[in-house]
Amino acid sequence: MKARRVVLIGYGAIAADIATALRAAPGPGYALAVLLRPGSSSAARVPEGVSVLEGLDAVAAFGADLVIEAAGHAAVRESVPSCLALGLPVLISSIGALHDEAIFARLVEAARGGRGRLLLASGALGGLDYVRAVRHAEQLDLRYESRKPPAAWAAELHALGHDPAELAGPVTLFSGTAREAAARYPQNLNVAAALALAGPGFEATRVDVVCDPKAGGNTHVVRASSEFGTFSLEIANRPSPSNPKSSWIVAQSILAAVDQHFSPVVML
Ligand SMILES: NC(=O)c1ccc[n+]([C@@H]2O[C@H](COP(=O)([O-])OP(=O)(O)OC[C@H]3O[C@@H](n4cnc5c(N)ncnc54)[C@H](O)[C@@H]3O)[C@@H](O)[C@H]2O)c1
């Protein structure tokens, strides 16, 4: 069997963890390339033996079996539609970009037209299988709370006049819909978007964002109640050592999705 050919979009904290694991995977293994914006400083971190691509023509020429986006909302807008139009399956981590209905529609159209497929990783969250199962429940109430330490919200706290190092207690930064949350916090609220898309949609998914000096990590609480029963889930993720805004587990979630993508047995 030939090595699977994978293009990573971006080479930051998450992509580097993914690349390390895929490069160490046993046979047939993976041949990797990285798509970056021309002149990106991330190119210097890409390991030897992994090609750096600087445009969609190079992605097409690489002959990818799978594209993985770990770059941010802008990359979903800039590069993912063309990859889908090339007929490629594209696994995205920046699911929050889909809060924009026009972008979402464009991606779906590109996937349909090019016979590509947009794949959504569960990322920092779990339990999306349950949320999917109750998404049409008549009495569904779905709530999500993000609770992170001040390091993850330094800029936002400064903007509100708080010193992140001196925060005495929890500060609620936001309460509203998943659509507003994903739009306002592109790096932090991808999880709210994943939940909304698995569940009843962006408007019907309620979100609270809390900054808490006592938070032991990036904590996600999901509560659902419906005629089918109740569900509650709490996940405390460690921040990525290279980017406190991202949870360390995200790369592992994407790697699990890559496994599923190439596996003859799929758990849905
Ligand atoms: N689904 C989830 O649970 C979840 C959780 C955390 C992060 N994320 C997403 O993953 C993304 C990456 O996280 P990270 O911690 O690796 O970030 P990072 O800042 O460490 O790295 C981002 C990388 O993407 C590159 N990049 C930025 N814009 C680009 C573009 N338009 N085209 C190509 N490359 C581009 C940067 O140069 C850098 O290499 C985040 O922006 C976020 O949207 C999702």
Short mmCIF file of N, CA, C and O and ligand atoms in Angstrom, two decimals, residues 9-16 34-37 40-43 45 69-76 78-79 92-96 121-125 148 186-191 194 220 240 242-247 250 253-254, ligand 1:
data_model
loop_
_atom_site.label_atom_id
_atom_site.label_comp_id
_atom_site.label_asym_id
_atom_site.label_seq_id
_atom_site.Cartn_x
_atom_site.Cartn_y
_atom_site.Cartn_z
N ILE A 9 -2.86 22.54 6.13
CA ILE A 9 -2.92 24.00 5.92
C ILE A 9 -2.54 24.63 7.25
O ILE A 9 -3.21 24.42 8.26
N GLY A 10 -1.43 25.38 7.25
CA GLY A 10 -0.91 25.99 8.48
C GLY A 10 0.14 25.10 9.13
O GLY A 10 0.15 23.86 8.91
N TYR A 11 1.06 25.74 9.85
CA TYR A 11 2.04 24.93 10.61
C TYR A 11 2.31 25.60 11.95
O TYR A 11 3.40 26.09 12.23
N GLY A 12 1.26 25.63 12.78
CA GLY A 12 1.39 26.15 14.14
C GLY A 12 1.37 25.00 15.13
O GLY A 12 1.80 23.89 14.82
N ALA A 13 0.82 25.28 16.33
CA ALA A 13 0.85 24.31 17.42
C ALA A 13 0.16 22.99 17.04
O ALA A 13 0.72 21.90 17.23
N ILE A 14 -1.03 23.11 16.47
CA ILE A 14 -1.81 21.89 16.18
C ILE A 14 -1.20 21.13 15.00
O ILE A 14 -0.98 19.91 15.09
N ALA A 15 -0.89 21.83 13.92
CA ALA A 15 -0.35 21.15 12.74
C ALA A 15 0.98 20.47 13.05
O ALA A 15 1.25 19.37 12.55
N ALA A 16 1.80 21.10 13.87
CA ALA A 16 3.11 20.50 14.19
C ALA A 16 2.92 19.19 14.96
O ALA A 16 3.62 18.20 14.70
N VAL A 34 2.90 21.03 3.45
CA VAL A 34 2.26 22.09 4.25
C VAL A 34 1.96 23.27 3.34
O VAL A 34 2.84 23.76 2.63
N LEU A 35 0.69 23.72 3.35
CA LEU A 35 0.31 24.91 2.59
C LEU A 35 0.36 26.12 3.51
O LEU A 35 -0.31 26.15 4.56
N LEU A 36 1.18 27.11 3.14
CA LEU A 36 1.30 28.34 3.93
C LEU A 36 1.08 29.54 3.01
O LEU A 36 1.21 29.43 1.79
N ARG A 37 0.78 30.67 3.64
CA ARG A 37 0.74 31.91 2.85
C ARG A 37 2.16 32.22 2.40
O ARG A 37 3.12 31.98 3.16
N SER A 40 5.31 33.18 4.77
CA SER A 40 4.94 32.91 6.17
C SER A 40 6.17 32.54 7.00
O SER A 40 7.01 31.73 6.58
N SER A 41 6.22 33.09 8.23
CA SER A 41 7.36 32.77 9.12
C SER A 41 7.27 31.33 9.61
O SER A 41 8.26 30.77 10.09
N SER A 42 6.10 30.69 9.47
CA SER A 42 5.97 29.29 9.92
C SER A 42 6.80 28.34 9.05
O SER A 42 7.08 27.21 9.48
N ALA A 43 7.17 28.77 7.84
CA ALA A 43 7.92 27.88 6.94
C ALA A 43 9.21 27.41 7.60
O ALA A 43 9.65 26.26 7.39
N ARG A 45 9.74 26.50 10.53
CA ARG A 45 9.53 25.40 11.49
C ARG A 45 9.18 24.07 10.82
O ARG A 45 9.15 23.04 11.47
N GLU A 69 -7.02 21.31 7.59
CA GLU A 69 -6.85 22.74 7.94
C GLU A 69 -6.62 22.88 9.44
O GLU A 69 -7.43 22.42 10.25
N ALA A 70 -5.50 23.48 9.81
CA ALA A 70 -5.22 23.82 11.22
C ALA A 70 -4.56 25.19 11.21
O ALA A 70 -3.42 25.37 11.64
N ALA A 71 -5.28 26.17 10.67
CA ALA A 71 -4.67 27.48 10.41
C ALA A 71 -5.51 28.65 10.88
O ALA A 71 -4.99 29.72 11.18
N GLY A 72 -6.82 28.51 10.92
CA GLY A 72 -7.67 29.63 11.35
C GLY A 72 -8.79 29.90 10.36
O GLY A 72 -8.83 29.34 9.26
N HIS A 73 -9.69 30.80 10.78
CA HIS A 73 -10.89 31.08 9.98
C HIS A 73 -10.53 31.60 8.59
O HIS A 73 -11.19 31.26 7.61
N ALA A 74 -9.48 32.44 8.51
CA ALA A 74 -9.13 33.03 7.20
C ALA A 74 -8.76 31.93 6.21
O ALA A 74 -9.12 32.00 5.02
N ALA A 75 -8.08 30.89 6.69
CA ALA A 75 -7.67 29.80 5.80
C ALA A 75 -8.89 29.03 5.30
O ALA A 75 -8.91 28.56 4.16
N VAL A 76 -9.92 28.93 6.14
CA VAL A 76 -11.14 28.24 5.70
C VAL A 76 -11.77 29.03 4.55
O VAL A 76 -12.22 28.46 3.57
N GLU A 78 -10.07 31.26 2.57
CA GLU A 78 -9.16 31.48 1.44
C GLU A 78 -8.85 30.20 0.67
O GLU A 78 -8.76 30.23 -0.56
N SER A 79 -8.61 29.10 1.38
CA SER A 79 -8.05 27.92 0.71
C SER A 79 -8.99 26.72 0.64
O SER A 79 -8.89 25.91 -0.28
N ILE A 92 -11.52 20.09 8.64
CA ILE A 92 -11.21 21.41 9.18
C ILE A 92 -11.29 21.43 10.71
O ILE A 92 -12.15 20.79 11.32
N SER A 93 -10.37 22.19 11.31
CA SER A 93 -10.41 22.40 12.77
C SER A 93 -11.09 23.74 13.08
O SER A 93 -11.68 23.89 14.15
N SER A 94 -11.03 24.69 12.16
CA SER A 94 -11.56 26.04 12.43
C SER A 94 -13.04 26.10 12.07
O SER A 94 -13.47 26.88 11.20
N ILE A 95 -13.81 25.28 12.77
CA ILE A 95 -15.23 25.10 12.45
C ILE A 95 -16.01 26.38 12.68
O ILE A 95 -17.04 26.62 12.06
N GLY A 96 -15.49 27.24 13.57
CA GLY A 96 -16.17 28.50 13.86
C GLY A 96 -16.38 29.34 12.62
O GLY A 96 -17.32 30.14 12.56
N ALA A 121 -13.88 18.11 12.39
CA ALA A 121 -13.30 17.39 13.54
C ALA A 121 -14.03 17.83 14.81
O ALA A 121 -14.43 18.98 14.95
N SER A 122 -14.17 16.90 15.77
CA SER A 122 -14.84 17.30 17.03
C SER A 122 -13.91 18.19 17.86
O SER A 122 -14.38 18.91 18.74
N GLY A 123 -12.62 18.17 17.57
CA GLY A 123 -11.68 19.12 18.19
C GLY A 123 -11.60 18.97 19.69
O GLY A 123 -11.47 17.86 20.22
N ALA A 124 -11.71 20.10 20.39
CA ALA A 124 -11.51 20.10 21.84
C ALA A 124 -12.70 19.52 22.60
O ALA A 124 -12.65 19.36 23.81
N LEU A 125 -13.78 19.22 21.89
CA LEU A 125 -15.01 18.78 22.56
C LEU A 125 -15.24 17.28 22.33
O LEU A 125 -14.65 16.68 21.45
N LYS A 148 -11.95 29.27 30.81
CA LYS A 148 -10.51 29.17 30.57
C LYS A 148 -9.77 30.10 31.53
O LYS A 148 -10.33 31.10 31.98
N PRO A 186 -12.80 34.00 17.16
CA PRO A 186 -12.47 33.00 16.15
C PRO A 186 -11.48 31.93 16.63
O PRO A 186 -11.52 30.80 16.16
N GLN A 187 -10.59 32.28 17.56
CA GLN A 187 -9.60 31.27 17.97
C GLN A 187 -10.10 30.40 19.11
O GLN A 187 -9.57 29.32 19.35
N ASN A 188 -11.07 30.88 19.88
CA ASN A 188 -11.47 30.17 21.08
C ASN A 188 -12.80 29.44 21.00
O ASN A 188 -13.06 28.57 21.81
N LEU A 189 -13.68 29.83 20.07
CA LEU A 189 -15.05 29.31 20.14
C LEU A 189 -15.41 28.37 18.98
O LEU A 189 -16.58 28.25 18.63
N ASN A 190 -14.38 27.69 18.44
CA ASN A 190 -14.66 26.68 17.42
C ASN A 190 -15.56 25.59 17.99
O ASN A 190 -16.38 25.00 17.29
N VAL A 191 -15.38 25.33 19.28
CA VAL A 191 -16.13 24.28 19.95
C VAL A 191 -17.63 24.59 19.95
O VAL A 191 -18.46 23.70 19.73
N ALA A 194 -18.93 23.71 16.58
CA ALA A 194 -19.04 22.26 16.38
C ALA A 194 -20.31 21.75 17.05
O ALA A 194 -21.06 20.94 16.49
N HIS A 220 -14.75 22.75 29.29
CA HIS A 220 -15.95 22.81 28.45
C HIS A 220 -17.06 22.07 29.18
O HIS A 220 -16.88 20.91 29.55
N SER A 240 -2.39 23.79 24.85
CA SER A 240 -1.22 23.36 24.08
C SER A 240 0.01 24.07 24.63
O SER A 240 -0.03 25.27 24.89
N SER A 242 2.44 25.09 23.08
CA SER A 242 2.90 26.13 22.17
C SER A 242 1.87 27.22 21.90
O SER A 242 2.21 28.23 21.29
N ASN A 243 0.61 27.04 22.28
CA ASN A 243 -0.41 28.07 22.04
C ASN A 243 -1.51 27.95 23.10
O ASN A 243 -2.37 27.06 22.99
N PRO A 244 -1.52 28.83 24.13
CA PRO A 244 -2.49 28.69 25.23
C PRO A 244 -3.94 28.84 24.80
O PRO A 244 -4.84 28.43 25.51
N LYS A 245 -4.18 29.41 23.60
CA LYS A 245 -5.56 29.54 23.13
C LYS A 245 -6.11 28.21 22.61
O LYS A 245 -7.32 28.02 22.51
N SER A 246 -5.22 27.30 22.23
CA SER A 246 -5.66 26.01 21.70
C SER A 246 -5.45 24.92 22.74
O SER A 246 -4.47 24.95 23.50
N SER A 247 -6.36 23.95 22.76
CA SER A 247 -6.20 22.82 23.68
C SER A 247 -5.30 21.77 23.04
O SER A 247 -5.36 21.53 21.84
N VAL A 250 -6.57 18.85 20.72
CA VAL A 250 -7.16 19.06 19.38
C VAL A 250 -6.42 18.26 18.31
O VAL A 250 -7.04 17.62 17.45
N SER A 253 -7.52 14.76 18.42
CA SER A 253 -8.85 14.59 17.85
C SER A 253 -8.75 14.52 16.32
O SER A 253 -9.40 13.69 15.67
N ILE A 254 -7.91 15.38 15.76
CA ILE A 254 -7.76 15.37 14.30
C ILE A 254 -7.10 14.07 13.84
O ILE A 254 -7.50 13.47 12.85
N1 LIG B 1 -12.07 22.75 16.78
C1 LIG B 1 -11.41 23.03 17.89
O1 LIG B 1 -11.74 22.55 18.97
C2 LIG B 1 -10.22 23.94 17.83
C3 LIG B 1 -9.48 24.17 18.99
C4 LIG B 1 -8.36 24.99 18.91
C5 LIG B 1 -8.01 25.60 17.71
N2 LIG B 1 -8.77 25.37 16.61
C6 LIG B 1 -8.42 26.02 15.32
O2 LIG B 1 -7.14 25.63 14.94
C7 LIG B 1 -6.44 26.77 14.41
C8 LIG B 1 -4.94 26.56 14.55
O3 LIG B 1 -4.60 26.50 15.92
P1 LIG B 1 -3.06 26.55 16.36
O4 LIG B 1 -3.08 26.51 17.85
O5 LIG B 1 -2.27 25.55 15.61
O6 LIG B 1 -2.69 28.04 15.87
P2 LIG B 1 -1.23 28.69 15.65
O7 LIG B 1 -1.45 30.15 15.75
O8 LIG B 1 -0.24 28.02 16.52
O9 LIG B 1 -0.88 28.32 14.13
C9 LIG B 1 -1.60 28.80 13.02
C10 LIG B 1 -0.82 28.46 11.75
O10 LIG B 1 -1.62 28.72 10.59
C11 LIG B 1 -0.89 29.54 9.68
N3 LIG B 1 -1.87 30.33 8.92
C12 LIG B 1 -2.64 31.35 9.38
N4 LIG B 1 -3.47 31.77 8.39
C13 LIG B 1 -3.20 31.00 7.30
C14 LIG B 1 -3.74 30.94 5.99
N5 LIG B 1 -4.71 31.76 5.59
N6 LIG B 1 -3.25 30.00 5.13
C15 LIG B 1 -2.27 29.14 5.53
N7 LIG B 1 -1.72 29.16 6.78
C16 LIG B 1 -2.19 30.08 7.64
C17 LIG B 1 0.05 30.35 10.55
O11 LIG B 1 1.14 30.81 9.79
C18 LIG B 1 0.46 29.26 11.56
O12 LIG B 1 1.43 28.43 10.97
C19 LIG B 1 -6.98 27.94 15.24
O13 LIG B 1 -6.87 29.18 14.55
C20 LIG B 1 -8.42 27.54 15.47
O14 LIG B 1 -9.25 28.12 14.46
C21 LIG B 1 -9.86 24.55 16.64
#
